[in-house]
Amino acid sequence: MAERLIYLPLGGAGEIGMNAYVYGYGEPGKERLIVVDLGVTFGDMDSAPGIDLIMADVAWLEDNRDRIDAIFITHAHEDHVGALGLLWGKIQKPIHCRRFTGAIARLKMEELGQPVDQIHIHAPRPEVISAGPFEVQFVPVSHSIPESSALVIDTPAGRIVHTGDFKLDGTPVIGEPFDPILWHEIAHEGQGVKVLTCDSTNIFSTHPGRSEAVLANPLLDFVTSQKQMVVATTFASNIARLRTLAEAGVAAGRKICLLGRAMRRMITVGIETGIIDRFPPVISPEEAAEMPRDKVMLIVTGSQGERRAASAQLSRGRYLGIELKEGDSFLFSSRTIPGNERGVIRIMNQLSEKGVDLFDADDGMYHVSGHANRPDIEAVHELLKPQIVIPMHGEHMHLREHMKLAEARGIPSMVVTNGMMVDLAGDRPRVVDQIDSGRLYLDGSVLIGAMDGVVRDRIRMALNGHALVSVIVDEDDNPLPDAWVELSGLPELGRARVPLASNIESELAEFLERVDDRTARDDDRLEEAVRKITRQVSMEEIGKKPEVTVIISRLAAE
Amino acid sequence: MAERLIYLPLGGAGEIGMNAYVYGYGEPGKERLIVVDLGVTFGDMDSAPGIDLIMADVAWLEDNRDRIDAIFITHAHEDHVGALGLLWGKIQKPIHCRRFTGAIARLKMEELGQPVDQIHIHAPRPEVISAGPFEVQFVPVSHSIPESSALVIDTPAGRIVHTGDFKLDGTPVIGEPFDPILWHEIAHEGQGVKVLTCDSTNIFSTHPGRSEAVLANPLLDFVTSQKQMVVATTFASNIARLRTLAEAGVAAGRKICLLGRAMRRMITVGIETGIIDRFPPVISPEEAAEMPRDKVMLIVTGSQGERRAASAQLSRGRYLGIELKEGDSFLFSSRTIPGNERGVIRIMNQLSEKGVDLFDADDGMYHVSGHANRPDIEAVHELLKPQIVIPMHGEHMHLREHMKLAEARGIPSMVVTNGMMVDLAGDRPRVVDQIDSGRLYLDGSVLIGAMDGVVRDRIRMALNGHALVSVIVDEDDNPLPDAWVELSGLPELGRARVPLASNIESELAEFLERVDDRTARDDDRLEEAVRKITRQVSMEEIGKKPEVTVIISRLAAE
């Protein structure tokens, strides 16, 4: 039977976030496998209330663990490395990455008590890592974090280029510039590129992407023209931006103070690994609070409106001894990720209440994206001349648009979403299987399945409220008529301003006094009848049917 | 004591939505009052899960009902008229509006069983409505719904112009064009304009606003160039857009089908009141389903991603016999209101999965705003030459920016947010009181206060899960050791894969067997101890502390 060249996304294909991709090569069902990236995404009240982190369900990898040879991590962003510590125990294979990524990966493993000696640090191409039938090279790409890499994956069936996150930036401030000669080389070695698995994030942005370096002057002008304290926020992991911002602040004669644990950690790791040179010296929050306001620039976490991050704290009041005032300036040097608008706007309005002047990146002056735009993606198609293009790192609409772009250029392509297994050995992708993929939720300290019902029950309680009914049945199977009702998240009073709980209790008493023996003896029947009455009374009184939990306690004969 | 001219926003000042403004004139504390608009806003999972509608708390109006002379409604959008039926019973004063607004107001009153004879229909200026010390005229403004009006409110202390929602549109497709001569007249009668209370929605949009009429050609080109079924969505109440869209469809040789109750209702009311003439004939969904796909254009509700509206239904599958397919086109002829992105994106991706091509209004080709932009607002300041500008209809940052704009032009201004009572009788606004303002939630059929704790409890259950414990205490005040625990929205298994509920029950049994008499006899103490143990065990087992409800049942001596 012919060998297959498998591509199987478990996360990141049909969403932006929680990247997790699998490649395989070998006889059908016996392919040797490698995993590329194990990232997280974040929950929200609409779909995952109370959930700390979301990641790909890797049950299929766990079931096929003996076929896996290695894990590769392209770069140190949370959506690529954030689940490493949480999921490694299910895979238990060596981890390969570059030095800076390795430092962050190490923290992820340590936090979860996983063995850090599983992390292997590699130099970029020309170093080659062998993993089963795969020969893998890390190839520097420009992005917004140091040592971002594409993977060149050579297999007996041909060469795969997995771009990871990238942009075409010749002057990226941090990290290696995009090097077209290097990529030309990669495209023209051997048989050339069989498959390009390519970032689709910005496929709808029609102008060519801009370099991080174009921000330096506008940011310097901005900081220089502010009269009081200047605060700027961006992603903690956007190390390029942190340096651009800090250098603008220093050039404008200000001291730099970093607020936010994630941001300080990134910079510390960057300096320790020797990746970040030339980062301006920073002062502590205590020192910043003592300085004249026009001599300080804060660079802070929370650009996406996160409630506990520094931006939100500063918008609410004093934070680490620093309080924003009338005439201070606050810059969002970031794009708001769709879905985070409410949180960002909340912060903006709270800052406005303090008299702080707001600046955002809407006109593009103070922010550039870390991802390739449509013309850049086209340029990469042209440069690499792949036989097949597989769009990745995008929601369905991004993947589909990218597929259409490739096909319009005559390159076979396919929208491959999480759980679809395609064989790339032939001239065009061919679907060969559909894996039960899904999501795992980190809830407190426990990993639960997205479909376990936990989150469904939370959403239902949030939408409908929760009525609790306790019924006691005596030794002779006679329910005591005085059931007890407690309401959570429900109006106390119903129509005519009578307490809803008393109303339900009265109706239940009437029912329990007359209940037939068959129902009284059967927990399921009794529970169902009690639930039904509770919901009916609620509907009449308050116009909605709550979730109902019934606890039936049967007294044992003594 | 000098008479005061009072302005008191109860809703809409510090948010976009749920407009409710109060003006007063007279001796301090005895001012005669009028109410302008009673609108709603919509809840979301983040802040108001399960809540159907949100509106201003009008307790202050209820307390001062005998001082109120009338209610004026500027136009028929939900954020201006949506709470009329729900709140009228607390105010019980005559309602004044124009004909189309009156037709919608009538529906709002009927739905809640309120007396529709309280609605008084008026012609626009020069008709004058007397209400206590106020002489009020409805003055046509261009917006996106018929008969939108500003109010010219003459008082013994001078003339107030309350703009309502407006834009400067000479060719608004529906409704009256903006008439600078009329406004020049208003500005130059008598003492001129003392106070301009002005829409701030688009204060951050720096280009002059564009007319609805500019959309006709791009929309015709769009519809003409599509090969299969065309679907367009916009606000149901944007009657101007509905006509622009429908006319583009008809001109492109297609039949028009409206999907969505709210949209059909708006058009029906428009036609019945004679406000909408020339609306193209529409076909039913059944007819649309039978037509060739390239001969149909659907205009549908749900532009904001609402889960139950037509857009969402069509994105999920067959709806009223119509199913979208590969090659169909879907246009969002609307702006996504911040906070609604997730829902809109969900629909876009579901449509993408069906192979539907997506078009949005991001480049401005297919949408114009219904509100005045910054240069338009400046033009109105210039035209009306008010002595004072009060920014309204905006979040805090909009109001503040508008205030800064006015002050830069030398016009006294102030950010007045919900609950602030200002006196406008002098040369500049003066804060005279702070009212307990707030929000009311419609939850099912009940109005509850935002601070009643109902929503707080729902959010807590959604974030933390809910553990229910039933404890039975016998006739001699001895708790039975077998407490019963039910979990909702919590993982079934904790650490080491042991059921969490059993674990809590064991710990509780150990506690209940040894509990001291004082605790056993006291419900509060017993409950607190049980709650604490439940939370501790949960923390150890699953890393989070749930909400806990304890029901203690005491068996009566028989």
PDB file of C-alpha atoms in Angstrom, chain A residues 266-369:
ATOM      1  CA  MET A 266       9.203  38.168  28.620  1.00  0.00           C
ATOM      2  CA  ILE A 267      11.836  40.867  28.895  1.00  0.00           C
ATOM      3  CA  THR A 268      13.716  38.994  31.617  1.00  0.00           C
ATOM      4  CA  VAL A 269      13.794  35.823  29.539  1.00  0.00           C
ATOM      5  CA  GLY A 270      14.840  37.815  26.502  1.00  0.00           C
ATOM      6  CA  ILE A 271      17.742  39.405  28.324  1.00  0.00           C
ATOM      7  CA  GLU A 272      18.784  36.180  30.085  1.00  0.00           C
ATOM      8  CA  THR A 273      18.885  34.268  26.842  1.00  0.00           C
ATOM      9  CA  GLY A 274      20.865  37.058  25.268  1.00  0.00           C
ATOM     10  CA  ILE A 275      18.194  37.535  22.611  1.00  0.00           C
ATOM     11  CA  ILE A 276      17.348  41.070  23.634  1.00  0.00           C
ATOM     12  CA  ASP A 277      20.282  43.393  23.605  1.00  0.00           C
ATOM     13  CA  ARG A 278      19.962  47.149  23.865  1.00  0.00           C
ATOM     14  CA  PHE A 279      16.709  47.117  25.909  1.00  0.00           C
ATOM     15  CA  PRO A 280      16.641  50.436  27.781  1.00  0.00           C
ATOM     16  CA  PRO A 281      17.081  50.257  31.568  1.00  0.00           C
ATOM     17  CA  VAL A 282      13.774  50.227  33.414  1.00  0.00           C
ATOM     18  CA  ILE A 283      12.679  51.702  36.723  1.00  0.00           C
ATOM     19  CA  SER A 284      10.412  50.177  39.341  1.00  0.00           C
ATOM     20  CA  PRO A 285       6.801  51.271  39.918  1.00  0.00           C
ATOM     21  CA  GLU A 286       7.919  52.822  43.221  1.00  0.00           C
ATOM     22  CA  GLU A 287      10.515  54.910  41.408  1.00  0.00           C
ATOM     23  CA  ALA A 288       8.021  55.821  38.673  1.00  0.00           C
ATOM     24  CA  ALA A 289       5.526  57.046  41.280  1.00  0.00           C
ATOM     25  CA  GLU A 290       8.151  59.430  42.669  1.00  0.00           C
ATOM     26  CA  MET A 291       9.267  60.886  39.324  1.00  0.00           C
ATOM     27  CA  PRO A 292       7.811  64.036  37.705  1.00  0.00           C
ATOM     28  CA  ARG A 293       4.898  62.877  35.512  1.00  0.00           C
ATOM     29  CA  ASP A 294       6.463  64.224  32.323  1.00  0.00           C
ATOM     30  CA  LYS A 295       9.597  62.151  32.851  1.00  0.00           C
ATOM     31  CA  VAL A 296       7.919  58.733  32.967  1.00  0.00           C
ATOM     32  CA  MET A 297       6.553  56.347  30.403  1.00  0.00           C
ATOM     33  CA  LEU A 298       4.719  53.231  31.556  1.00  0.00           C
ATOM     34  CA  ILE A 299       4.532  50.245  29.249  1.00  0.00           C
ATOM     35  CA  VAL A 300       1.779  47.989  30.536  1.00  0.00           C
ATOM     36  CA  THR A 301      -0.070  44.740  29.941  1.00  0.00           C
ATOM     37  CA  GLY A 302      -3.783  44.456  29.212  1.00  0.00           C
ATOM     38  CA  SER A 303      -4.136  45.769  25.660  1.00  0.00           C
ATOM     39  CA  GLN A 304      -7.055  43.378  25.147  1.00  0.00           C
ATOM     40  CA  GLY A 305      -9.038  44.683  28.110  1.00  0.00           C
ATOM     41  CA  GLU A 306      -8.187  41.799  30.440  1.00  0.00           C
ATOM     42  CA  ARG A 307      -9.752  42.609  33.807  1.00  0.00           C
ATOM     43  CA  ARG A 308      -6.769  41.774  35.979  1.00  0.00           C
ATOM     44  CA  ALA A 309      -4.007  43.212  33.792  1.00  0.00           C
ATOM     45  CA  ALA A 310      -2.218  46.500  34.441  1.00  0.00           C
ATOM     46  CA  SER A 311      -4.308  48.570  31.997  1.00  0.00           C
ATOM     47  CA  ALA A 312      -7.544  47.617  33.724  1.00  0.00           C
ATOM     48  CA  GLN A 313      -6.023  48.195  37.169  1.00  0.00           C
ATOM     49  CA  LEU A 314      -4.810  51.656  36.203  1.00  0.00           C
ATOM     50  CA  SER A 315      -8.201  52.496  34.703  1.00  0.00           C
ATOM     51  CA  ARG A 316      -9.905  51.624  37.993  1.00  0.00           C
ATOM     52  CA  GLY A 317      -7.626  53.555  40.314  1.00  0.00           C
ATOM     53  CA  ARG A 318      -4.267  53.499  42.050  1.00  0.00           C
ATOM     54  CA  TYR A 319      -2.064  50.573  41.050  1.00  0.00           C
ATOM     55  CA  LEU A 320       1.324  49.885  42.605  1.00  0.00           C
ATOM     56  CA  GLY A 321       1.356  53.441  43.890  1.00  0.00           C
ATOM     57  CA  ILE A 322       0.662  54.994  40.491  1.00  0.00           C
ATOM     58  CA  GLU A 323      -2.554  56.844  39.697  1.00  0.00           C
ATOM     59  CA  LEU A 324      -3.483  58.330  36.336  1.00  0.00           C
ATOM     60  CA  LYS A 325      -4.743  61.896  36.236  1.00  0.00           C
ATOM     61  CA  GLU A 326      -6.228  64.594  34.038  1.00  0.00           C
ATOM     62  CA  GLY A 327      -3.833  65.332  31.204  1.00  0.00           C
ATOM     63  CA  ASP A 328      -2.073  61.956  31.169  1.00  0.00           C
ATOM     64  CA  SER A 329      -2.007  60.072  27.879  1.00  0.00           C
ATOM     65  CA  PHE A 330      -2.828  56.428  27.235  1.00  0.00           C
ATOM     66  CA  LEU A 331      -1.911  54.706  23.956  1.00  0.00           C
ATOM     67  CA  PHE A 332      -3.248  51.373  22.732  1.00  0.00           C
ATOM     68  CA  SER A 333      -0.338  50.295  20.509  1.00  0.00           C
ATOM     69  CA  SER A 334      -2.265  47.222  19.480  1.00  0.00           C
ATOM     70  CA  ARG A 335      -5.200  45.932  17.537  1.00  0.00           C
ATOM     71  CA  THR A 336      -8.229  44.788  19.513  1.00  0.00           C
ATOM     72  CA  ILE A 337      -8.840  41.132  18.767  1.00  0.00           C
ATOM     73  CA  PRO A 338     -12.477  40.692  17.699  1.00  0.00           C
ATOM     74  CA  GLY A 339     -14.472  39.717  20.758  1.00  0.00           C
ATOM     75  CA  ASN A 340     -12.368  41.791  23.152  1.00  0.00           C
ATOM     76  CA  GLU A 341     -13.939  45.147  22.260  1.00  0.00           C
ATOM     77  CA  ARG A 342     -16.172  45.353  25.337  1.00  0.00           C
ATOM     78  CA  GLY A 343     -13.282  45.024  27.739  1.00  0.00           C
ATOM     79  CA  VAL A 344     -11.141  47.532  25.859  1.00  0.00           C
ATOM     80  CA  ILE A 345     -13.957  50.065  25.633  1.00  0.00           C
ATOM     81  CA  ARG A 346     -14.667  49.672  29.353  1.00  0.00           C
ATOM     82  CA  ILE A 347     -11.073  50.643  30.117  1.00  0.00           C
ATOM     83  CA  MET A 348     -11.161  53.554  27.679  1.00  0.00           C
ATOM     84  CA  ASN A 349     -14.258  54.991  29.314  1.00  0.00           C
ATOM     85  CA  GLN A 350     -12.844  54.575  32.809  1.00  0.00           C
ATOM     86  CA  LEU A 351      -9.687  56.380  31.716  1.00  0.00           C
ATOM     87  CA  SER A 352     -11.846  59.070  30.125  1.00  0.00           C
ATOM     88  CA  GLU A 353     -13.577  59.542  33.494  1.00  0.00           C
ATOM     89  CA  LYS A 354     -10.151  60.261  34.984  1.00  0.00           C
ATOM     90  CA  GLY A 355      -9.498  62.881  32.316  1.00  0.00           C
ATOM     91  CA  VAL A 356      -6.869  60.772  30.565  1.00  0.00           C
ATOM     92  CA  ASP A 357      -6.434  61.422  26.828  1.00  0.00           C
ATOM     93  CA  LEU A 358      -6.816  58.301  24.705  1.00  0.00           C
ATOM     94  CA  PHE A 359      -4.939  57.293  21.585  1.00  0.00           C
ATOM     95  CA  ASP A 360      -5.419  54.144  19.574  1.00  0.00           C
ATOM     96  CA  ALA A 361      -3.903  52.472  16.569  1.00  0.00           C
ATOM     97  CA  ASP A 362      -6.946  52.790  14.317  1.00  0.00           C
ATOM     98  CA  ASP A 363      -5.176  54.936  11.761  1.00  0.00           C
ATOM     99  CA  GLY A 364      -2.182  52.572  11.682  1.00  0.00           C
ATOM    100  CA  MET A 365       0.239  55.184  13.032  1.00  0.00           C
ATOM    101  CA  TYR A 366       1.034  53.303  16.215  1.00  0.00           C
ATOM    102  CA  HIS A 367       0.654  49.655  15.305  1.00  0.00           C
ATOM    103  CA  VAL A 368       1.600  47.188  12.595  1.00  0.00           C
ATOM    104  CA  SER A 369       0.508  43.571  12.443  1.00  0.00           C
TER     105      SER A 369
END
